[in-house]
Tab-separated table of C-alpha atoms in Angstrom:
chain	number	residue	atom	x	y	z
A	503	MET	CA	109.339	-14.655	235.890
A	504	ILE	CA	111.035	-16.551	233.040
A	505	PRO	CA	108.947	-16.560	229.807
A	506	PHE	CA	107.834	-19.913	228.370
A	507	GLY	CA	110.420	-21.346	225.986
A	508	LEU	CA	113.379	-19.503	227.520
A	509	LEU	CA	116.179	-21.680	228.877
A	510	PHE	CA	117.928	-20.265	231.930
A	511	THR	CA	121.024	-21.661	233.626
A	512	HIS	CA	122.758	-20.011	236.575
A	513	ARG	CA	126.274	-20.898	235.402
A	514	MET	CA	125.811	-19.382	231.943
A	515	ALA	CA	124.123	-16.329	233.453
A	516	ARG	CA	127.082	-15.716	235.752
A	517	SER	CA	129.476	-15.886	232.772
A	518	LEU	CA	127.381	-13.377	230.831
A	519	LEU	CA	127.200	-11.029	233.813
A	520	ARG	CA	130.987	-11.091	234.149
A	521	ALA	CA	131.280	-10.129	230.473
A	522	LYS	CA	128.530	-7.482	230.653
A	523	PRO	CA	130.788	-4.400	230.949
A	524	SER	CA	132.146	-5.197	227.491
A	525	VAL	CA	128.912	-6.131	225.735
A	526	ASP	CA	128.391	-2.662	224.254
A	527	GLN	CA	131.784	-2.921	222.565
A	528	ARG	CA	130.452	-5.841	220.493
A	529	VAL	CA	133.249	-7.452	218.461
A	530	ASP	CA	135.897	-5.168	219.930
A	531	ALA	CA	135.228	-6.628	223.372
A	532	PHE	CA	136.642	-9.932	222.235
A	533	TYR	CA	139.614	-8.662	220.242
A	534	THR	CA	140.741	-5.610	222.224
A	535	GLY	CA	138.520	-5.203	225.312
A	536	SER	CA	138.376	-6.794	228.744
A	537	ILE	CA	137.479	-10.234	227.378
A	538	ALA	CA	140.626	-10.132	225.227
A	539	LYS	CA	142.757	-8.999	228.156
A	540	ASN	CA	141.468	-11.845	230.310
A	541	ILE	CA	142.241	-14.355	227.551
A	542	ILE	CA	145.795	-13.042	227.233
A	543	SER	CA	146.302	-12.944	230.992
A	544	THR	CA	145.102	-16.532	231.440
A	545	ALA	CA	147.298	-17.795	228.606
A	546	GLN	CA	150.445	-15.932	229.608
A	547	THR	CA	150.089	-16.832	233.289
A	548	ASN	CA	150.195	-20.468	232.208
A	549	GLY	CA	153.163	-20.186	229.847
A	550	GLY	CA	151.399	-19.045	226.681
A	551	ILE	CA	152.942	-16.479	224.345
A	552	ILE	CA	149.798	-15.006	222.728
A	553	THR	CA	149.550	-11.200	222.897
A	554	LEU	CA	146.829	-8.578	222.517
A	555	ASP	CA	148.391	-7.672	219.183
A	556	ASP	CA	147.774	-11.249	217.983
A	557	LEU	CA	144.064	-10.976	218.755
A	558	LYS	CA	143.835	-7.490	217.268
A	559	LYS	CA	145.337	-8.666	213.970
A	560	TYR	CA	143.124	-11.733	213.654
A	561	LYS	CA	140.794	-11.613	210.641
A	562	VAL	CA	137.925	-13.917	209.714
A	563	ILE	CA	138.405	-15.357	206.225
A	564	ILE	CA	135.427	-16.394	204.107
A	565	ARG	CA	136.500	-19.015	201.575
A	566	LYS	CA	134.733	-20.421	198.534
A	567	PRO	CA	133.325	-23.874	199.405
A	568	VAL	CA	134.243	-27.024	197.492
A	569	GLN	CA	131.557	-28.867	195.571
A	570	ILE	CA	131.073	-32.049	193.548
A	571	LYS	CA	128.363	-33.709	191.514
A	572	TYR	CA	127.819	-37.139	193.037
A	573	ARG	CA	125.367	-39.388	191.238
A	574	ASN	CA	122.161	-37.289	191.199
A	575	TYR	CA	123.262	-34.937	193.975
A	576	THR	CA	125.256	-31.753	194.423
A	577	ILE	CA	127.394	-31.926	197.556
A	578	THR	CA	129.018	-28.874	199.139
A	579	SER	CA	131.587	-28.814	201.919
A	580	CYS	CA	134.412	-26.700	203.317
A	581	PRO	CA	137.820	-26.236	201.654
A	582	ALA	CA	141.342	-26.301	203.076
A	583	PRO	CA	142.491	-25.792	205.729
A	584	SER	CA	139.393	-27.775	206.742
A	585	SER	CA	138.824	-31.321	205.461
A	586	GLY	CA	135.515	-31.283	203.625
A	587	ILE	CA	137.648	-31.541	200.492
A	588	ILE	CA	138.936	-34.918	201.718
A	589	ALA	CA	135.480	-36.350	202.405
A	590	LEU	CA	134.343	-35.245	198.934
A	591	SER	CA	137.437	-36.743	197.315
A	592	ALA	CA	136.678	-40.123	198.895
A	593	LEU	CA	133.098	-39.882	197.619
A	594	GLY	CA	134.391	-39.095	194.140
A	595	ILE	CA	136.442	-42.292	194.165
A	596	LEU	CA	133.476	-44.327	195.404
A	597	GLU	CA	131.237	-42.965	192.645
A	598	ASN	CA	133.069	-45.308	190.277
A	599	PHE	CA	131.571	-48.320	192.067
A	600	ASP	CA	128.122	-49.604	192.973
A	601	ILE	CA	128.115	-49.313	196.753
A	602	SER	CA	124.353	-49.433	197.207
A	603	ASN	CA	123.798	-53.179	197.564
A	604	SER	CA	123.759	-54.307	201.191
A	605	SER	CA	124.183	-57.937	200.087
A	606	SER	CA	127.733	-57.130	198.940
A	607	ILE	CA	128.663	-55.337	202.166
A	608	ASN	CA	132.027	-57.121	202.435
A	609	THR	CA	133.249	-55.816	199.080
A	610	THR	CA	131.655	-52.425	199.677
A	611	THR	CA	133.428	-52.063	203.027
A	612	HIS	CA	136.757	-52.840	201.366
A	613	LEU	CA	136.073	-50.248	198.647
A	614	LEU	CA	135.103	-47.694	201.281
A	615	ASP	CA	138.311	-48.227	203.222
A	616	GLU	CA	140.505	-48.065	200.120
A	617	ALA	CA	138.886	-44.792	199.021
A	618	ILE	CA	139.391	-43.402	202.526
A	619	LYS	CA	143.100	-44.235	202.434
A	620	PHE	CA	143.643	-42.523	199.090
A	621	ALA	CA	141.788	-39.448	200.365
A	622	TYR	CA	143.807	-39.305	203.596
A	623	GLY	CA	146.939	-39.589	201.453
A	624	GLN	CA	145.819	-36.438	199.641
A	625	ARG	CA	145.274	-34.669	202.954
A	626	MET	CA	149.008	-34.785	203.617
A	627	SER	CA	149.649	-32.248	200.853
A	628	ILE	CA	147.156	-29.554	201.855
A	629	GLY	CA	147.341	-26.740	204.385
A	630	ASP	CA	146.464	-23.071	204.795
A	631	PRO	CA	146.096	-21.679	201.224
A	632	ALA	CA	147.626	-18.387	202.363
A	633	PHE	CA	150.887	-20.180	203.170
A	634	VAL	CA	151.011	-23.320	201.000
A	635	LYS	CA	151.434	-22.850	197.253
A	636	ASN	CA	148.892	-24.244	194.798
A	637	VAL	CA	146.483	-25.609	197.442
A	638	THR	CA	143.468	-24.223	195.569
A	639	ASP	CA	144.631	-25.845	192.322
A	640	LEU	CA	145.384	-29.049	194.191
A	641	GLN	CA	141.848	-29.188	195.587
A	642	THR	CA	140.428	-28.726	192.087
A	643	PHE	CA	142.643	-31.556	190.863
A	644	TYR	CA	141.582	-33.878	193.681
A	645	LEU	CA	137.895	-33.400	192.851
A	646	GLN	CA	138.186	-33.892	189.093
A	647	LYS	CA	136.326	-36.942	187.767
A	648	SER	CA	139.491	-38.069	185.978
A	649	THR	CA	141.518	-38.009	189.209
A	650	SER	CA	138.838	-39.962	191.067
A	651	LYS	CA	138.685	-42.521	188.243
A	652	GLU	CA	142.460	-42.942	188.219
A	653	LEU	CA	142.510	-43.684	191.948
A	654	ALA	CA	139.479	-45.983	191.680
A	655	ASP	CA	141.329	-47.982	189.009
A	656	ARG	CA	144.187	-48.520	191.463
A	657	ILE	CA	141.901	-50.284	193.940
A	658	SER	CA	142.149	-54.071	193.912
A	659	LEU	CA	139.134	-56.122	194.956
A	660	SER	CA	141.387	-58.910	196.216
A	661	THR	CA	143.951	-57.154	198.412
A	662	THR	CA	144.984	-54.009	200.227
A	663	PHE	CA	148.435	-52.423	200.017
A	664	PRO	CA	151.223	-50.921	202.192
A	665	SER	CA	150.829	-47.323	203.338
A	666	TYR	CA	153.160	-45.850	200.702
A	667	TYR	CA	150.714	-46.996	197.990
A	668	TYR	CA	148.229	-44.382	199.230
A	669	ASN	CA	150.686	-41.892	200.717
A	670	PRO	CA	152.743	-40.443	197.823
A	671	GLU	CA	155.106	-38.537	200.113
A	672	ASN	CA	155.681	-41.658	202.244
A	673	TYR	CA	155.470	-39.755	205.529
A	674	THR	CA	155.837	-41.974	208.560
A	675	ALA	CA	154.885	-41.604	212.184
A	676	GLN	CA	157.285	-42.140	215.077
A	677	ARG	CA	155.193	-44.115	216.974
A	678	GLU	CA	139.141	-33.955	218.829
A	679	SER	CA	137.256	-34.738	221.576
A	680	GLY	CA	136.401	-31.140	222.456
A	681	THR	CA	134.296	-30.830	219.311
A	682	SER	CA	130.561	-30.416	218.700
A	683	HIS	CA	128.494	-30.430	215.531
A	684	LEU	CA	125.016	-29.098	214.852
A	685	VAL	CA	122.734	-29.176	211.826
A	686	THR	CA	119.598	-27.093	211.359
A	687	ALA	CA	117.258	-26.446	208.428
A	688	ASP	CA	113.954	-24.699	207.816
A	689	ALA	CA	111.124	-24.798	205.284
A	690	SER	CA	112.558	-21.855	203.334
A	691	GLY	CA	115.607	-23.891	202.377
A	692	LEU	CA	117.999	-22.240	204.815
A	693	VAL	CA	120.459	-24.868	206.067
A	694	VAL	CA	123.368	-24.668	208.508
A	695	SER	CA	125.921	-27.408	209.129
A	696	LEU	CA	128.362	-26.167	211.769
A	697	THR	CA	131.319	-27.703	213.581
A	698	SER	CA	132.836	-25.920	216.588
A	699	THR	CA	135.811	-27.120	218.561
A	700	VAL	CA	138.399	-26.377	221.212
A	701	ASN	CA	140.286	-29.422	219.836
A	702	TYR	CA	140.933	-31.852	222.706
A	703	TYR	CA	138.859	-32.432	225.848
A	704	PHE	CA	138.307	-28.946	227.336
A	705	GLY	CA	141.003	-27.591	225.012
A	706	SER	CA	144.064	-26.464	226.948
A	707	GLN	CA	142.099	-27.045	230.182
A	708	LEU	CA	142.294	-23.358	231.001
A	709	MET	CA	139.313	-21.040	231.549
A	710	THR	CA	139.263	-17.259	231.818
A	711	GLU	CA	137.361	-15.455	234.562
A	712	ASP	CA	134.699	-14.729	231.923
A	713	GLY	CA	134.080	-18.469	231.591
A	714	ILE	CA	135.793	-18.872	228.203
A	715	ILE	CA	137.611	-22.187	227.715
A	716	LEU	CA	140.891	-21.742	225.844
A	717	ASN	CA	141.502	-24.160	222.988
A	718	ASP	CA	144.621	-26.168	222.203
A	719	GLU	CA	144.346	-25.796	218.423
A	720	MET	CA	148.125	-25.511	218.122
A	721	ASP	CA	148.080	-29.312	218.325
A	722	ASP	CA	146.396	-29.298	214.892
A	723	PHE	CA	149.649	-28.012	213.409
A	724	SER	CA	152.430	-30.416	212.476
A	725	THR	CA	155.654	-30.608	214.455
A	726	PRO	CA	158.516	-32.307	212.579
A	727	GLY	CA	159.134	-35.877	213.701
A	728	THR	CA	155.992	-36.214	215.816
A	729	SER	CA	152.313	-37.050	215.459
A	730	ASN	CA	149.577	-35.005	217.119
A	731	GLY	CA	146.957	-35.983	219.681
A	732	PHE	CA	144.786	-37.615	217.020
A	733	GLY	CA	147.588	-39.614	215.417
A	734	TYR	CA	148.073	-37.363	212.383
A	735	ILE	CA	151.669	-37.496	211.196
A	736	ALA	CA	153.747	-34.377	210.581
A	737	THR	CA	153.530	-32.914	207.064
A	738	PRO	CA	155.445	-29.823	205.858
A	739	ALA	CA	152.294	-28.205	204.416
A	740	ASN	CA	150.973	-27.970	207.973
A	741	TYR	CA	154.087	-26.774	209.807
A	742	ILE	CA	153.641	-23.836	212.192
A	743	ALA	CA	154.083	-20.272	210.901
A	744	PRO	CA	153.025	-16.853	212.263
A	745	TYR	CA	149.347	-16.096	211.515
A	746	LYS	CA	148.927	-19.425	209.734
A	747	ARG	CA	145.761	-21.474	210.276
A	748	PRO	CA	146.226	-25.172	211.109
A	749	LEU	CA	144.778	-28.027	209.097
A	750	SER	CA	141.492	-29.201	210.616
A	751	SER	CA	139.407	-32.368	210.214
A	752	ILE	CA	136.042	-30.584	210.337
A	753	SER	CA	133.849	-31.499	207.357
A	754	PRO	CA	130.363	-29.929	207.581
A	755	THR	CA	128.486	-30.967	204.443
A	756	ILE	CA	125.219	-30.080	202.669
A	757	VAL	CA	123.559	-32.152	199.922
A	758	GLU	CA	121.068	-30.913	197.313
A	759	ASP	CA	119.003	-33.085	194.980
A	760	ASN	CA	119.044	-32.799	191.178
A	761	GLU	CA	116.491	-29.974	191.324
A	762	GLY	CA	118.582	-27.890	193.713
A	763	ASN	CA	116.463	-28.603	196.781
A	764	PHE	CA	117.966	-29.313	200.173
A	765	HIS	CA	118.157	-33.061	200.838
A	766	PHE	CA	120.699	-33.833	203.575
A	767	ALA	CA	123.066	-31.991	205.897
A	768	THR	CA	125.550	-33.703	208.156
A	769	GLY	CA	128.823	-33.374	210.012
A	770	ALA	CA	130.666	-34.877	212.938
A	771	ALA	CA	132.885	-34.489	215.965
A	772	GLY	CA	135.763	-36.828	216.705
A	773	GLY	CA	139.188	-35.469	215.740
A	774	SER	CA	140.739	-37.370	212.836
A	775	ARG	CA	137.601	-39.559	212.661
A	776	ILE	CA	135.400	-36.632	211.637
A	777	ILE	CA	136.116	-37.198	207.945
A	778	THR	CA	135.334	-40.917	207.940
A	779	ALA	CA	132.241	-40.485	210.109
A	780	THR	CA	130.860	-37.791	207.803
A	781	LEU	CA	131.664	-39.873	204.731
A	782	GLN	CA	129.869	-42.933	206.085
A	783	SER	CA	126.730	-40.986	206.952
A	784	LEU	CA	126.682	-39.696	203.355
A	785	TRP	CA	127.194	-43.221	202.003
A	786	HIS	CA	124.374	-44.686	204.074
A	787	VAL	CA	121.848	-41.979	203.160
A	788	LEU	CA	122.735	-41.311	199.512
A	789	ASP	CA	123.734	-44.780	198.304
A	790	GLN	CA	122.023	-47.200	200.641
A	791	GLY	CA	118.821	-45.224	201.083
A	792	MET	CA	118.870	-45.380	204.882
A	793	ASP	CA	116.831	-42.965	206.959
A	794	VAL	CA	119.035	-40.474	208.755
A	795	GLN	CA	118.758	-42.072	212.207
A	796	SER	CA	119.665	-45.535	210.889
A	797	ALA	CA	122.561	-44.029	208.956
A	798	ILE	CA	123.959	-42.408	212.086
A	799	ASN	CA	123.362	-45.482	214.235
A	800	ALA	CA	125.178	-47.812	211.815
A	801	PRO	CA	128.575	-49.092	213.033
A	802	ARG	CA	131.566	-47.219	211.646
A	803	LEU	CA	135.128	-47.904	210.591
A	804	HIS	CA	138.142	-45.604	210.502
A	805	ASP	CA	141.456	-45.615	208.635
A	806	GLN	CA	143.964	-42.767	208.246
A	807	ILE	CA	146.883	-44.704	206.666
A	808	VAL	CA	149.296	-43.993	209.510
A	809	PRO	CA	149.134	-45.980	211.655
A	810	LEU	CA	148.188	-48.625	209.068
A	811	THR	CA	145.202	-50.033	210.935
A	812	THR	CA	141.544	-50.311	210.020
A	813	THR	CA	139.547	-49.704	213.177
A	814	PHE	CA	136.015	-51.039	213.577
A	815	GLU	CA	133.462	-50.349	216.268
A	816	TYR	CA	132.629	-53.444	218.314
A	817	THR	CA	129.173	-53.632	216.732
A	818	TYR	CA	130.546	-54.116	213.205
A	819	ASP	CA	129.630	-57.425	211.571
A	820	ASN	CA	132.234	-60.090	212.377
A	821	ALA	CA	131.960	-61.707	208.946
A	822	THR	CA	132.845	-58.403	207.301
A	823	THR	CA	135.823	-57.731	209.548
A	824	ALA	CA	137.081	-61.285	208.947
A	825	TYR	CA	136.787	-60.661	205.201
A	826	MET	CA	138.753	-57.435	205.567
A	827	ALA	CA	141.466	-59.199	207.550
A	828	ALA	CA	141.708	-61.868	204.835
A	829	LEU	CA	142.380	-59.118	202.262
A	830	GLY	CA	145.306	-57.893	204.353
A	831	HIS	CA	143.711	-55.097	206.375
A	832	ASN	CA	145.157	-54.757	209.884
A	833	VAL	CA	141.863	-55.009	211.776
A	834	THR	CA	141.541	-53.454	215.240
A	835	TRP	CA	138.540	-52.679	217.442
A	836	VAL	CA	137.286	-49.697	219.448
A	837	ALA	CA	134.224	-48.972	221.545
A	838	PRO	CA	131.536	-46.827	219.872
A	839	GLY	CA	131.770	-43.122	220.634
A	840	GLN	CA	135.081	-42.198	219.014
A	841	SER	CA	133.075	-40.071	216.558
A	842	VAL	CA	129.649	-38.440	216.872
A	843	VAL	CA	127.450	-37.516	213.881
A	844	GLN	CA	124.427	-35.239	213.492
A	845	GLY	CA	122.123	-35.003	210.486
A	846	VAL	CA	118.927	-33.595	208.986
A	847	THR	CA	117.143	-34.820	205.844
A	848	ARG	CA	114.274	-33.427	203.799
A	849	ASP	CA	112.390	-35.659	201.362
A	850	ARG	CA	110.735	-34.630	198.092
A	851	ASN	CA	107.467	-34.016	199.934
A	852	GLY	CA	109.156	-31.462	202.176
A	853	VAL	CA	109.106	-33.696	205.257
A	854	PHE	CA	112.061	-33.200	207.603
A	855	ALA	CA	113.777	-35.853	209.708
A	856	ALA	CA	116.424	-35.005	212.305
A	857	ALA	CA	118.781	-37.424	213.999
A	858	SER	CA	121.410	-37.219	216.683
A	859	ASP	CA	124.091	-39.724	217.589
A	860	GLY	CA	123.318	-41.858	220.627
A	861	ARG	CA	127.032	-42.485	221.036
A	862	LYS	CA	127.212	-39.153	222.886
A	863	LEU	CA	125.384	-38.576	226.147
A	864	ASP	CA	122.707	-35.860	225.977
A	865	SER	CA	122.974	-35.570	222.202
A	866	GLY	CA	119.529	-34.792	220.792
A	867	SER	CA	117.375	-33.717	217.854
A	868	THR	CA	113.978	-32.115	217.398
A	869	ILE	CA	111.540	-30.927	214.724
A	870	TYR	CA	109.006	-28.148	215.287
């Protein structure tokens, strides 16, 4: 008899039963036990070079989050080698403008895209702080009000610019899909915004006999002269090195009001589009006053400098995209679903609202 409220699936149960001999070993089961051995065997059988010693030496690193004051809010996200820093940098630039008026959506969309391009230009200089010098100082610099103001002053309301204007290193390209995000919060103020990923669809498309899907996170590193599966160009700060962590787009974010109370938590899946999707959900909720479901449902744009295209979902307003094209943006179109956002809000009366992105099948939200 299965108790009420307990979800049971045969496939997951079989995976757990296969792993059962190692359960008592707890963490060691994954890093040195039978689960680890099956991971290594699966990888090496298919040409991988990972060893048991690699897993044994792996250490979890807890890093200090990055944080900004944005209007009347305190916003916290994850530092390098993740990309919360980039989403916050774009917000810092946008704080220098009034982006709350829906009647000026054409200008606001242009400002949004320009801020995104400057922020993605900054991303090209960051990497694993354990391997790249001065990354911590660089993040502090990016989030300074003076830096944001300087970049905001470089934005023209009448035109856009070539890629090198936003990309100081002038990197060029020769030319995340297996990601999920969840947000949860409770009445005590405990909030979790979590992104998990195996990178591309089903990672490396290999599964151990324990039912563990192996990721292909090596694609998140840079390889000289190439771009990765999400179109990111190669940057030296993200070149491969032993025990180095690759640069990631994940940007889980939590917002507090001016009294320190939880207000909004969000994050996204979608490879290189994670940053822009997260940023736009923040913009819609914090500046435009949208409810969380409307904010997530709203059509999105994406721009990462290289390639120099501004991509809009098909549902974006045609008048706005025509305006953007007239300013010199290289407008292209994609079907909705390239990024998927989740979010939870709490108003000043303590009322929660949860929303999930309908762009992804079986995505859902609940309050209880």
